[in-house]
Amino acid sequence: MTTERLTMHALKQNDKVHPTFKASTSGTGSKELPRQISRSELDVQPKKRTRAISNSETSTKSLAQPTKPKMSIFKLVAATRAWRRLATKNSKSNSSVRPPPKLENTFKLKPDDRKRFMPRQVEKLLADVLAARLDKVEYDPRTCRDITTDISAHIKARVKAMDFPRYKIVSNVIIMENKGQGAQVASRCVWDASSDSFATYTYRNHTLVATAYVHGVYYE
């Protein structure tokens, strides 16, 4: 009895260490004998399984991350040019200030009757400008040089604002010291007397004499 107990105990311990697996039955009903799997086979199988899993994971990662297509130099140049054209188009559309349109020459030889150069209106303008700018000014050669330039530019801008279309405006101002001497200013121009004209005005105070004259020349 003692021997049989030892044998049964040994078989149970053997089954715990080396478990047995039953093979699947075939369609004929025949049964295969159970095969014992050694410890070395048990140690090898998990490694094969983990290796297969790692290979499948790497394959899925490679499929999940597609490779980026390479861009050729020709496509890059074409994309750069298209971007530049789009940028210039957007800048032109967004710009609020547009250049004035270019008009063709009409070759109009005579001005309109209501748009001719008016000497009387210009003389009144010259009188107002010289009186306002030189009322309290004393003659000084250094300062009068800059004053004549400023007054001439101001008169030219005011005459242009009077709307004499197709007229070229020439403005001149002369300032002299007032010591009771006489002075004469003369000018000659080549123009058409029927359309071109001029205006002049002389202003005096106790220290200086200023003469301004404006020519209006019609151009075809």
PDB file of C-alpha atoms in Angstrom:
ATOM      1  CA  MET A   1       0.000   0.000   0.000  1.00  0.00           C
ATOM      2  CA  THR A   2       2.852   2.324   0.818  1.00  0.00           C
ATOM      3  CA  THR A   3       4.446   1.635  -2.574  1.00  0.00           C
ATOM      4  CA  GLU A   4       1.200   2.329  -4.441  1.00  0.00           C
ATOM      5  CA  ARG A   5       0.754   5.634  -2.594  1.00  0.00           C
ATOM      6  CA  LEU A   6       4.266   6.701  -3.534  1.00  0.00           C
ATOM      7  CA  THR A   7       3.641   5.803  -7.158  1.00  0.00           C
ATOM      8  CA  MET A   8       0.385   7.782  -7.309  1.00  0.00           C
ATOM      9  CA  HIS A   9       2.075  10.762  -5.672  1.00  0.00           C
ATOM     10  CA  ALA A  10       4.913  10.591  -8.161  1.00  0.00           C
ATOM     11  CA  LEU A  11       2.493  10.487 -11.101  1.00  0.00           C
ATOM     12  CA  LYS A  12       0.618  13.557  -9.801  1.00  0.00           C
ATOM     13  CA  GLN A  13       3.851  15.459  -9.393  1.00  0.00           C
ATOM     14  CA  ASN A  14       4.888  14.438 -12.894  1.00  0.00           C
ATOM     15  CA  ASP A  15       1.574  15.682 -14.296  1.00  0.00           C
ATOM     16  CA  LYS A  16       2.040  19.030 -12.577  1.00  0.00           C
ATOM     17  CA  VAL A  17       5.521  19.494 -13.998  1.00  0.00           C
ATOM     18  CA  HIS A  18       4.856  17.984 -17.465  1.00  0.00           C
ATOM     19  CA  PRO A  19       1.152  18.393 -18.268  1.00  0.00           C
ATOM     20  CA  THR A  20      -0.332  16.221 -20.943  1.00  0.00           C
ATOM     21  CA  PHE A  21      -2.488  17.493 -23.863  1.00  0.00           C
ATOM     22  CA  LYS A  22      -5.043  15.467 -25.731  1.00  0.00           C
ATOM     23  CA  ALA A  23      -5.037  15.673 -29.489  1.00  0.00           C
ATOM     24  CA  SER A  24      -8.209  16.465 -31.404  1.00  0.00           C
ATOM     25  CA  THR A  25     -10.235  13.508 -32.602  1.00  0.00           C
ATOM     26  CA  SER A  26     -10.486  12.838 -36.305  1.00  0.00           C
ATOM     27  CA  GLY A  27     -13.690  12.224 -38.228  1.00  0.00           C
ATOM     28  CA  THR A  28     -13.180   8.463 -38.132  1.00  0.00           C
ATOM     29  CA  GLY A  29     -13.421   8.424 -34.352  1.00  0.00           C
ATOM     30  CA  SER A  30      -9.866   7.263 -33.788  1.00  0.00           C
ATOM     31  CA  LYS A  31      -8.101   8.859 -30.807  1.00  0.00           C
ATOM     32  CA  GLU A  32      -4.470   9.716 -30.692  1.00  0.00           C
ATOM     33  CA  LEU A  33      -2.438   9.092 -27.626  1.00  0.00           C
ATOM     34  CA  PRO A  34      -1.655  12.099 -25.461  1.00  0.00           C
ATOM     35  CA  ARG A  35       1.801  13.525 -26.052  1.00  0.00           C
ATOM     36  CA  GLN A  36       3.865  15.011 -23.329  1.00  0.00           C
ATOM     37  CA  ILE A  37       5.437  18.422 -24.044  1.00  0.00           C
ATOM     38  CA  SER A  38       8.849  18.914 -22.638  1.00  0.00           C
ATOM     39  CA  ARG A  39      10.006  22.018 -20.754  1.00  0.00           C
ATOM     40  CA  SER A  40      12.290  23.089 -23.610  1.00  0.00           C
ATOM     41  CA  GLU A  41       9.304  23.199 -26.036  1.00  0.00           C
ATOM     42  CA  LEU A  42       7.306  25.241 -23.523  1.00  0.00           C
ATOM     43  CA  ASP A  43      10.163  27.724 -23.279  1.00  0.00           C
ATOM     44  CA  VAL A  44      10.513  28.017 -27.085  1.00  0.00           C
ATOM     45  CA  GLN A  45       6.840  28.493 -28.029  1.00  0.00           C
ATOM     46  CA  PRO A  46       6.194  31.810 -26.168  1.00  0.00           C
ATOM     47  CA  LYS A  47       9.311  33.284 -27.769  1.00  0.00           C
ATOM     48  CA  LYS A  48       8.067  32.378 -31.240  1.00  0.00           C
ATOM     49  CA  ARG A  49       4.708  33.902 -30.417  1.00  0.00           C
ATOM     50  CA  THR A  50       6.163  37.156 -29.149  1.00  0.00           C
ATOM     51  CA  ARG A  51       8.416  37.360 -32.209  1.00  0.00           C
ATOM     52  CA  ALA A  52       5.411  36.904 -34.491  1.00  0.00           C
ATOM     53  CA  ILE A  53       3.515  39.589 -32.599  1.00  0.00           C
ATOM     54  CA  SER A  54       6.424  42.014 -32.843  1.00  0.00           C
ATOM     55  CA  ASN A  55       6.710  41.399 -36.578  1.00  0.00           C
ATOM     56  CA  SER A  56       2.985  42.039 -37.053  1.00  0.00           C
ATOM     57  CA  GLU A  57       3.207  45.247 -34.982  1.00  0.00           C
ATOM     58  CA  THR A  58       6.042  46.575 -37.096  1.00  0.00           C
ATOM     59  CA  SER A  59       4.132  45.766 -40.275  1.00  0.00           C
ATOM     60  CA  THR A  60       1.033  47.605 -39.009  1.00  0.00           C
ATOM     61  CA  LYS A  61       3.188  50.598 -38.010  1.00  0.00           C
ATOM     62  CA  SER A  62       4.742  50.697 -41.432  1.00  0.00           C
ATOM     63  CA  LEU A  63       1.265  50.620 -42.986  1.00  0.00           C
ATOM     64  CA  ALA A  64      -0.062  53.309 -40.629  1.00  0.00           C
ATOM     65  CA  GLN A  65       2.760  55.763 -41.539  1.00  0.00           C
ATOM     66  CA  PRO A  66       2.757  56.246 -45.329  1.00  0.00           C
ATOM     67  CA  THR A  67       5.890  57.630 -46.891  1.00  0.00           C
ATOM     68  CA  LYS A  68       5.784  61.265 -48.085  1.00  0.00           C
ATOM     69  CA  PRO A  69       6.104  61.699 -51.844  1.00  0.00           C
ATOM     70  CA  LYS A  70       9.197  63.599 -52.960  1.00  0.00           C
ATOM     71  CA  MET A  71       8.625  66.962 -54.719  1.00  0.00           C
ATOM     72  CA  SER A  72      10.647  67.572 -57.829  1.00  0.00           C
ATOM     73  CA  ILE A  73      12.415  70.853 -58.549  1.00  0.00           C
ATOM     74  CA  PHE A  74      10.025  71.624 -61.409  1.00  0.00           C
ATOM     75  CA  LYS A  75       6.968  71.345 -59.175  1.00  0.00           C
ATOM     76  CA  LEU A  76       8.648  73.544 -56.570  1.00  0.00           C
ATOM     77  CA  VAL A  77       9.399  76.284 -59.109  1.00  0.00           C
ATOM     78  CA  ALA A  78       5.853  76.135 -60.500  1.00  0.00           C
ATOM     79  CA  ALA A  79       4.354  76.392 -57.005  1.00  0.00           C
ATOM     80  CA  THR A  80       6.585  79.391 -56.172  1.00  0.00           C
ATOM     81  CA  ARG A  81       5.556  81.256 -59.323  1.00  0.00           C
ATOM     82  CA  ALA A  82       1.873  80.551 -58.693  1.00  0.00           C
ATOM     83  CA  TRP A  83       2.205  81.843 -55.135  1.00  0.00           C
ATOM     84  CA  ARG A  84       3.865  85.056 -56.354  1.00  0.00           C
ATOM     85  CA  ARG A  85       1.148  85.670 -58.935  1.00  0.00           C
ATOM     86  CA  LEU A  86      -1.543  85.164 -56.300  1.00  0.00           C
ATOM     87  CA  ALA A  87       0.212  87.520 -53.869  1.00  0.00           C
ATOM     88  CA  THR A  88       0.507  90.313 -56.450  1.00  0.00           C
ATOM     89  CA  LYS A  89      -3.124  89.847 -57.473  1.00  0.00           C
ATOM     90  CA  ASN A  90      -4.303  90.114 -53.873  1.00  0.00           C
ATOM     91  CA  SER A  91      -2.159  93.192 -53.236  1.00  0.00           C
ATOM     92  CA  LYS A  92      -3.594  94.933 -56.302  1.00  0.00           C
ATOM     93  CA  SER A  93      -7.165  94.088 -55.332  1.00  0.00           C
ATOM     94  CA  ASN A  94      -6.637  95.257 -51.745  1.00  0.00           C
ATOM     95  CA  SER A  95      -5.003  98.556 -52.687  1.00  0.00           C
ATOM     96  CA  SER A  96      -7.485 101.423 -52.303  1.00  0.00           C
ATOM     97  CA  VAL A  97      -5.422 104.041 -54.181  1.00  0.00           C
ATOM     98  CA  ARG A  98      -5.408 103.451 -57.904  1.00  0.00           C
ATOM     99  CA  PRO A  99      -3.396 105.441 -60.451  1.00  0.00           C
ATOM    100  CA  PRO A 100      -5.373 107.879 -62.599  1.00  0.00           C
ATOM    101  CA  PRO A 101      -6.296 106.580 -66.046  1.00  0.00           C
ATOM    102  CA  LYS A 102      -4.169 107.629 -68.993  1.00  0.00           C
ATOM    103  CA  LEU A 103      -6.118 109.637 -71.520  1.00  0.00           C
ATOM    104  CA  GLU A 104      -5.207 109.891 -75.162  1.00  0.00           C
ATOM    105  CA  ASN A 105      -4.465 113.263 -76.737  1.00  0.00           C
ATOM    106  CA  THR A 106      -7.498 114.979 -78.255  1.00  0.00           C
ATOM    107  CA  PHE A 107      -5.437 117.463 -80.352  1.00  0.00           C
ATOM    108  CA  LYS A 108      -7.810 120.261 -79.408  1.00  0.00           C
ATOM    109  CA  LEU A 109      -6.317 123.444 -80.884  1.00  0.00           C
ATOM    110  CA  LYS A 110      -8.463 126.025 -79.066  1.00  0.00           C
ATOM    111  CA  PRO A 111      -9.735 126.220 -75.465  1.00  0.00           C
ATOM    112  CA  ASP A 112     -13.398 126.451 -74.578  1.00  0.00           C
ATOM    113  CA  ASP A 113     -14.812 129.958 -74.190  1.00  0.00           C
ATOM    114  CA  ARG A 114     -15.705 129.452 -70.524  1.00  0.00           C
ATOM    115  CA  LYS A 115     -12.380 127.763 -69.700  1.00  0.00           C
ATOM    116  CA  ARG A 116      -9.966 130.393 -70.993  1.00  0.00           C
ATOM    117  CA  PHE A 117      -7.254 131.999 -68.861  1.00  0.00           C
ATOM    118  CA  MET A 118      -8.834 134.963 -67.037  1.00  0.00           C
ATOM    119  CA  PRO A 119      -6.226 137.713 -66.300  1.00  0.00           C
ATOM    120  CA  ARG A 120      -8.563 139.783 -64.093  1.00  0.00           C
ATOM    121  CA  GLN A 121      -9.324 136.872 -61.752  1.00  0.00           C
ATOM    122  CA  VAL A 122      -5.642 136.007 -61.526  1.00  0.00           C
ATOM    123  CA  GLU A 123      -4.645 139.642 -60.775  1.00  0.00           C
ATOM    124  CA  LYS A 124      -7.115 139.736 -57.885  1.00  0.00           C
ATOM    125  CA  LEU A 125      -5.587 136.521 -56.576  1.00  0.00           C
ATOM    126  CA  LEU A 126      -2.070 138.007 -56.808  1.00  0.00           C
ATOM    127  CA  ALA A 127      -3.130 141.099 -54.869  1.00  0.00           C
ATOM    128  CA  ASP A 128      -4.605 139.026 -52.043  1.00  0.00           C
ATOM    129  CA  VAL A 129      -1.597 136.699 -51.776  1.00  0.00           C
ATOM    130  CA  LEU A 130       1.067 139.450 -51.788  1.00  0.00           C
ATOM    131  CA  ALA A 131      -0.800 141.605 -49.273  1.00  0.00           C
ATOM    132  CA  ALA A 132      -1.280 138.672 -46.899  1.00  0.00           C
ATOM    133  CA  ARG A 133       2.338 137.456 -47.100  1.00  0.00           C
ATOM    134  CA  LEU A 134       4.286 140.763 -47.231  1.00  0.00           C
ATOM    135  CA  ASP A 135       2.266 143.099 -45.016  1.00  0.00           C
ATOM    136  CA  LYS A 136       4.639 142.968 -42.024  1.00  0.00           C
ATOM    137  CA  VAL A 137       7.808 141.817 -43.772  1.00  0.00           C
ATOM    138  CA  GLU A 138      10.901 144.014 -43.866  1.00  0.00           C
ATOM    139  CA  TYR A 139      13.372 143.756 -46.697  1.00  0.00           C
ATOM    140  CA  ASP A 140      16.309 141.416 -46.057  1.00  0.00           C
ATOM    141  CA  PRO A 141      18.277 139.874 -48.967  1.00  0.00           C
ATOM    142  CA  ARG A 142      18.779 136.563 -47.108  1.00  0.00           C
ATOM    143  CA  THR A 143      15.150 136.026 -46.113  1.00  0.00           C
ATOM    144  CA  CYS A 144      13.544 137.484 -49.243  1.00  0.00           C
ATOM    145  CA  ARG A 145      15.154 134.785 -51.408  1.00  0.00           C
ATOM    146  CA  ASP A 146      13.200 132.051 -49.601  1.00  0.00           C
ATOM    147  CA  ILE A 147      10.049 134.195 -49.445  1.00  0.00           C
ATOM    148  CA  THR A 148       9.958 134.631 -53.224  1.00  0.00           C
ATOM    149  CA  THR A 149      10.218 130.866 -53.748  1.00  0.00           C
ATOM    150  CA  ASP A 150       7.380 130.155 -51.311  1.00  0.00           C
ATOM    151  CA  ILE A 151       5.085 132.856 -52.719  1.00  0.00           C
ATOM    152  CA  SER A 152       5.706 131.715 -56.310  1.00  0.00           C
ATOM    153  CA  ALA A 153       4.833 128.088 -55.483  1.00  0.00           C
ATOM    154  CA  HIS A 154       1.733 129.193 -53.549  1.00  0.00           C
ATOM    155  CA  ILE A 155       0.504 131.363 -56.432  1.00  0.00           C
ATOM    156  CA  LYS A 156       1.024 128.551 -58.942  1.00  0.00           C
ATOM    157  CA  ALA A 157      -1.012 126.104 -56.835  1.00  0.00           C
ATOM    158  CA  ARG A 158      -3.834 128.629 -56.366  1.00  0.00           C
ATOM    159  CA  VAL A 159      -4.031 129.434 -60.096  1.00  0.00           C
ATOM    160  CA  LYS A 160      -4.145 125.717 -60.992  1.00  0.00           C
ATOM    161  CA  ALA A 161      -7.046 125.320 -58.576  1.00  0.00           C
ATOM    162  CA  MET A 162      -9.006 127.923 -60.564  1.00  0.00           C
ATOM    163  CA  ASP A 163      -9.619 125.245 -63.234  1.00  0.00           C
ATOM    164  CA  PHE A 164      -8.046 126.378 -66.488  1.00  0.00           C
ATOM    165  CA  PRO A 165      -7.846 123.024 -68.324  1.00  0.00           C
ATOM    166  CA  ARG A 166      -4.965 122.342 -70.722  1.00  0.00           C
ATOM    167  CA  TYR A 167      -3.072 125.468 -69.580  1.00  0.00           C
ATOM    168  CA  LYS A 168       0.521 125.491 -68.468  1.00  0.00           C
ATOM    169  CA  ILE A 169       1.022 127.933 -65.588  1.00  0.00           C
ATOM    170  CA  VAL A 170       4.297 129.847 -65.113  1.00  0.00           C
ATOM    171  CA  SER A 171       4.661 131.898 -61.920  1.00  0.00           C
ATOM    172  CA  ASN A 172       7.428 134.428 -61.088  1.00  0.00           C
ATOM    173  CA  VAL A 173       7.945 136.761 -58.123  1.00  0.00           C
ATOM    174  CA  ILE A 174      10.545 139.561 -57.775  1.00  0.00           C
ATOM    175  CA  ILE A 175      11.227 141.411 -54.470  1.00  0.00           C
ATOM    176  CA  MET A 176      13.362 144.605 -54.359  1.00  0.00           C
ATOM    177  CA  GLU A 177      14.295 147.073 -51.650  1.00  0.00           C
ATOM    178  CA  ASN A 178      12.107 150.187 -51.590  1.00  0.00           C
ATOM    179  CA  LYS A 179      14.288 153.336 -51.561  1.00  0.00           C
ATOM    180  CA  GLY A 180      12.185 155.464 -53.864  1.00  0.00           C
ATOM    181  CA  GLN A 181      13.961 154.298 -56.997  1.00  0.00           C
ATOM    182  CA  GLY A 182      12.222 153.385 -60.220  1.00  0.00           C
ATOM    183  CA  ALA A 183      12.206 149.861 -61.695  1.00  0.00           C
ATOM    184  CA  GLN A 184      10.827 148.302 -64.828  1.00  0.00           C
ATOM    185  CA  VAL A 185      10.224 144.568 -65.482  1.00  0.00           C
ATOM    186  CA  ALA A 186       9.636 143.281 -69.030  1.00  0.00           C
ATOM    187  CA  SER A 187       9.139 139.812 -70.514  1.00  0.00           C
ATOM    188  CA  ARG A 188       8.468 138.363 -73.953  1.00  0.00           C
ATOM    189  CA  CYS A 189       6.944 135.002 -74.897  1.00  0.00           C
ATOM    190  CA  VAL A 190       6.257 133.109 -78.101  1.00  0.00           C
ATOM    191  CA  TRP A 191       2.582 132.155 -77.923  1.00  0.00           C
ATOM    192  CA  ASP A 192      -0.816 132.390 -79.520  1.00  0.00           C
ATOM    193  CA  ALA A 193      -2.420 135.713 -78.563  1.00  0.00           C
ATOM    194  CA  SER A 194      -5.927 134.360 -79.124  1.00  0.00           C
ATOM    195  CA  SER A 195      -5.619 131.698 -76.386  1.00  0.00           C
ATOM    196  CA  ASP A 196      -2.587 132.597 -74.220  1.00  0.00           C
ATOM    197  CA  SER A 197      -2.411 135.473 -71.726  1.00  0.00           C
ATOM    198  CA  PHE A 198      -0.755 136.728 -68.524  1.00  0.00           C
ATOM    199  CA  ALA A 199      -1.519 138.604 -65.288  1.00  0.00           C
ATOM    200  CA  THR A 200       0.715 140.836 -63.136  1.00  0.00           C
ATOM    201  CA  TYR A 201       0.499 142.792 -59.879  1.00  0.00           C
ATOM    202  CA  THR A 202       2.929 144.983 -57.885  1.00  0.00           C
ATOM    203  CA  TYR A 203       2.838 145.361 -54.102  1.00  0.00           C
ATOM    204  CA  ARG A 204       4.710 148.042 -52.054  1.00  0.00           C
ATOM    205  CA  ASN A 205       5.351 148.719 -48.393  1.00  0.00           C
ATOM    206  CA  HIS A 206       7.851 151.021 -46.622  1.00  0.00           C
ATOM    207  CA  THR A 207      10.822 148.642 -47.088  1.00  0.00           C
ATOM    208  CA  LEU A 208      10.231 146.548 -50.226  1.00  0.00           C
ATOM    209  CA  VAL A 209       8.586 146.293 -53.631  1.00  0.00           C
ATOM    210  CA  ALA A 210       7.255 142.931 -54.895  1.00  0.00           C
ATOM    211  CA  THR A 211       6.135 142.172 -58.435  1.00  0.00           C
ATOM    212  CA  ALA A 212       4.370 138.908 -59.341  1.00  0.00           C
ATOM    213  CA  TYR A 213       3.332 137.824 -62.820  1.00  0.00           C
ATOM    214  CA  VAL A 214       1.711 134.642 -64.078  1.00  0.00           C
ATOM    215  CA  HIS A 215       1.656 133.335 -67.663  1.00  0.00           C
ATOM    216  CA  GLY A 216      -1.033 130.958 -68.881  1.00  0.00           C
ATOM    217  CA  VAL A 217      -0.025 129.067 -72.041  1.00  0.00           C
ATOM    218  CA  TYR A 218      -2.501 126.743 -73.733  1.00  0.00           C
ATOM    219  CA  TYR A 219      -1.014 123.490 -75.040  1.00  0.00           C
ATOM    220  CA  GLU A 220      -2.557 121.373 -77.765  1.00  0.00           C
TER     221      GLU A 220
END
